[in-house]
Coordinates of C-alpha atoms in Angstrom, one line a residue:
M1 CA 0.0 0.0 0.0
K2 CA 2.8 2.4 0.9
K3 CA 4.7 1.5 -2.2
R4 CA 1.6 2.2 -4.3
K5 CA 1.0 5.5 -2.6
F6 CA 4.7 6.5 -3.2
W7 CA 4.4 5.8 -6.9
M8 CA 1.1 7.7 -7.2
R9 CA 2.7 10.7 -5.6
F10 CA 5.8 10.3 -7.8
L11 CA 3.7 10.2 -11.0
L12 CA 1.7 13.2 -9.8
A13 CA 4.8 15.1 -9.1
A14 CA 6.2 14.2 -12.5
A15 CA 3.0 15.4 -14.1
V16 CA 3.0 18.7 -12.2
M17 CA 6.7 19.3 -13.1
A18 CA 6.0 18.5 -16.8
L19 CA 3.1 21.0 -16.7
F20 CA 5.3 23.6 -15.1
G21 CA 7.9 23.0 -17.8
F22 CA 5.3 23.4 -20.6
L23 CA 3.8 26.5 -19.1
F24 CA 7.2 28.1 -18.6
V25 CA 8.4 27.5 -22.1
R26 CA 5.0 28.4 -23.7
Y27 CA 3.9 31.3 -21.7
L28 CA 6.1 32.2 -18.7
F29 CA 9.5 32.5 -20.4
P30 CA 8.2 35.2 -22.8
L31 CA 6.7 37.0 -19.8
A32 CA 10.0 36.9 -17.9
Q33 CA 11.7 38.3 -21.1
L34 CA 9.2 41.1 -21.2
L35 CA 9.8 42.1 -17.6
T36 CA 13.5 42.5 -18.3
Q37 CA 12.9 45.2 -21.0
D38 CA 11.5 48.7 -20.7
S39 CA 9.2 48.2 -23.7
G40 CA 8.1 44.8 -22.3
R41 CA 7.2 46.3 -18.9
A42 CA 5.2 49.0 -20.6
A43 CA 3.3 46.3 -22.5
V44 CA 2.6 44.3 -19.3
M45 CA 1.4 47.6 -17.7
A46 CA -1.0 48.3 -20.5
R47 CA -2.3 44.8 -20.4
I48 CA -3.0 44.9 -16.7
E49 CA -4.6 48.3 -17.0
S50 CA -6.9 46.9 -19.7
F51 CA -8.7 44.8 -17.1
G52 CA -10.0 48.0 -15.4
F53 CA -11.8 47.2 -12.1
F54 CA -10.2 43.7 -12.0
A55 CA -6.6 45.1 -12.6
P56 CA -5.6 44.7 -8.9
L57 CA -6.8 41.1 -9.0
V58 CA -4.9 40.4 -12.2
F59 CA -1.7 42.0 -10.8
S60 CA -1.9 40.1 -7.5
G61 CA -2.4 36.9 -9.6
L62 CA 0.8 37.7 -11.5
M63 CA 2.7 38.3 -8.2
A64 CA 1.5 34.9 -6.9
L65 CA 2.5 33.3 -10.2
Q66 CA 5.9 34.9 -10.0
I67 CA 6.5 33.1 -6.7
V68 CA 5.1 29.8 -7.8
I69 CA 7.2 29.8 -11.0
A70 CA 10.4 30.9 -9.2
F71 CA 12.3 31.8 -12.4
I72 CA 10.2 34.9 -13.1
P73 CA 11.8 38.1 -11.7
G74 CA 9.7 39.9 -9.1
G75 CA 11.3 43.3 -9.0
P76 CA 9.9 44.6 -12.3
L77 CA 6.4 43.6 -11.2
E78 CA 6.8 45.6 -8.0
L79 CA 7.9 48.6 -10.0
I80 CA 4.8 48.2 -12.2
A81 CA 2.6 48.1 -9.0
G82 CA 3.9 51.5 -8.0
M83 CA 3.4 52.9 -11.4
L84 CA -0.2 51.6 -11.7
F85 CA -1.6 51.8 -8.2
G86 CA 0.6 54.2 -6.2
S87 CA 2.7 53.4 -3.1
V88 CA 0.0 52.2 -0.6
K89 CA -2.2 50.2 -3.0
G90 CA 0.8 48.9 -4.9
I91 CA 2.4 47.6 -1.7
L92 CA -0.9 46.1 -0.6
F93 CA -1.6 44.3 -3.9
S94 CA 2.0 43.1 -4.1
M95 CA 2.0 41.7 -0.6
L96 CA -1.4 39.9 -1.2
G97 CA 0.0 38.3 -4.3
A98 CA 3.2 37.3 -2.5
A99 CA 1.3 35.8 0.4
A100 CA -1.0 33.9 -2.0
G101 CA 1.9 32.6 -4.0
T102 CA 3.7 31.4 -0.8
G103 CA 0.6 29.7 0.4
I104 CA 0.2 27.8 -3.0
V105 CA 3.9 26.7 -2.8
C106 CA 3.4 25.4 0.7
L107 CA 0.5 23.3 -0.4
L108 CA 2.3 22.0 -3.4
V109 CA 5.4 21.1 -1.4
K110 CA 3.4 19.4 1.4
F111 CA 1.7 17.3 -1.2
F112 CA 4.4 16.4 -3.7
G113 CA 7.5 16.7 -1.4
R114 CA 11.1 16.7 -2.4
P115 CA 10.7 15.7 -6.1
L116 CA 8.9 19.0 -6.7
V117 CA 11.4 21.0 -4.6
H118 CA 14.4 19.6 -6.5
F119 CA 12.7 20.7 -9.8
F120 CA 13.2 24.3 -8.7
V121 CA 16.0 24.1 -6.1
P122 CA 19.3 22.2 -6.9
E123 CA 20.6 20.1 -4.1
Q124 CA 23.7 22.1 -4.0
T125 CA 21.7 25.3 -3.3
M126 CA 19.8 23.6 -0.5
E127 CA 23.0 22.5 1.2
R128 CA 24.3 26.1 1.3
F129 CA 21.4 27.0 3.6
S130 CA 22.3 24.5 6.3
V131 CA 21.3 27.2 8.9
L132 CA 17.7 26.1 8.3
Q133 CA 18.6 22.8 9.9
D134 CA 18.9 24.6 13.2
E135 CA 15.4 23.9 14.6
K136 CA 15.9 26.1 17.7
K137 CA 16.6 29.2 15.6
L138 CA 14.6 28.2 12.6
E139 CA 12.1 31.1 12.8
F140 CA 15.0 33.6 13.2
W141 CA 16.9 32.3 10.2
V142 CA 13.8 32.2 8.0
F143 CA 12.9 35.8 8.8
L144 CA 16.5 37.0 8.3
L145 CA 17.0 35.2 5.0
F146 CA 13.7 36.6 3.6
L147 CA 14.7 40.0 4.9
I148 CA 18.2 40.2 3.4
P149 CA 18.4 41.5 -0.2
G150 CA 20.1 39.2 -2.7
I151 CA 18.9 36.0 -1.2
P152 CA 16.9 33.8 -3.7
K153 CA 13.6 34.1 -1.8
D154 CA 11.5 32.3 -4.3
L155 CA 13.7 29.3 -4.2
L156 CA 13.7 29.4 -0.4
T157 CA 9.9 29.4 -0.5
Y158 CA 10.1 25.9 -1.9
F159 CA 12.8 24.8 0.5
V160 CA 11.4 26.0 3.9
P161 CA 8.2 23.9 3.7
L162 CA 10.4 20.8 4.0
T163 CA 11.4 21.9 7.5
K164 CA 9.4 21.5 10.6
M165 CA 8.1 25.1 10.6
P166 CA 4.2 25.3 10.6
P167 CA 3.0 26.6 7.3
L168 CA 1.0 29.5 8.7
R169 CA 4.0 30.7 10.7
F170 CA 6.2 30.5 7.7
L171 CA 3.6 32.4 5.6
F172 CA 3.5 35.1 8.3
L173 CA 7.2 35.5 8.7
S174 CA 8.1 35.3 5.0
T175 CA 5.5 37.9 4.1
L176 CA 6.5 40.3 6.9
A177 CA 10.2 39.9 5.9
R178 CA 9.4 40.6 2.2
L179 CA 7.7 43.9 3.1
P180 CA 10.7 46.3 3.2
A181 CA 12.1 45.2 -0.2
V182 CA 8.7 45.2 -1.8
A183 CA 8.0 48.7 -0.4
V184 CA 11.2 50.1 -1.8
S185 CA 10.5 48.8 -5.3
V186 CA 6.9 49.9 -5.3
C187 CA 7.7 53.4 -4.0
M188 CA 10.4 53.7 -6.6
G189 CA 7.9 52.9 -9.4
D190 CA 5.4 55.4 -7.9
S191 CA 8.1 58.2 -7.6
L192 CA 9.1 57.7 -11.2
T193 CA 5.5 58.0 -12.4
E194 CA 4.9 61.1 -10.3
G195 CA 8.1 62.8 -11.5
R196 CA 9.6 62.9 -8.0
Y197 CA 13.1 62.1 -9.2
W198 CA 14.7 63.3 -6.0
L199 CA 12.8 60.7 -4.1
T200 CA 13.8 58.1 -6.7
I201 CA 17.4 58.9 -6.1
V202 CA 17.0 58.6 -2.4
I203 CA 15.3 55.3 -2.7
V204 CA 18.0 54.0 -5.1
C205 CA 20.7 55.0 -2.6
I206 CA 18.8 53.2 0.2
A207 CA 18.4 50.1 -2.1
V208 CA 22.1 50.1 -3.0
L209 CA 23.1 50.4 0.7
A210 CA 20.7 47.6 1.6
A211 CA 22.1 45.4 -1.2
V212 CA 25.7 46.0 0.0
I213 CA 24.8 45.0 3.5
G214 CA 22.8 42.1 2.2
L215 CA 25.7 40.8 0.2
H216 CA 27.9 40.9 3.3
L217 CA 25.3 39.1 5.4
R218 CA 24.6 36.6 2.7
S219 CA 28.3 35.7 2.5
H220 CA 28.5 35.5 6.3
I221 CA 25.5 33.1 6.5
L222 CA 26.5 30.9 3.6
N223 CA 30.0 30.5 5.1
K224 CA 28.7 29.6 8.5
D225 CA 29.8 26.0 8.3
E226 CA 33.3 27.1 7.3
G227 CA 33.7 28.8 10.7
S228 CA 33.2 32.4 9.7
L229 CA 30.2 32.9 12.0

């Protein structure tokens, strides 16, 4: 019975991964390419705006999809949120989408297990975050890793559900830790649209400083097992 259950889950996981692969090649890779280009981002903005009243729902859905399909960049979408909805609503819709995407990933990982995680996260990458094996400080490390700029948060979203952290606690901590970085990107998009270039410069300086600190902390954490911490 257990063997049969294992093979059923394995086949389901293989089917889901095949579906993700098809969707990525057919639809999501072109979207990812669009988000890396100025003209592409403008096209995405126009498309979202065309949904009128339902534009916030469509945008939040794209944010959730960006987390589920971990290869899609999130930064450009957050800039678009600021340009379309302003700072407050842009942050709100971005965070709702991020929370929804994280919740979906948790459900998928709990059901399909490691085969699905390995589709997105190489074993070598998982080994670099050995700090997540520290059960006594697990909540601290999860919050810190999601807070630090430069950490591959969407990949961690697949990895963390394999730990013993309760899903709702992980959802709360990861969403809260994402907030500062999301707020910076959204406010940057809003300031560019409103022509407040001085504010854009200030935000860029803050983002650069945070990135430098984040790179240092990232190196510090990833070298923990080598005695640097």
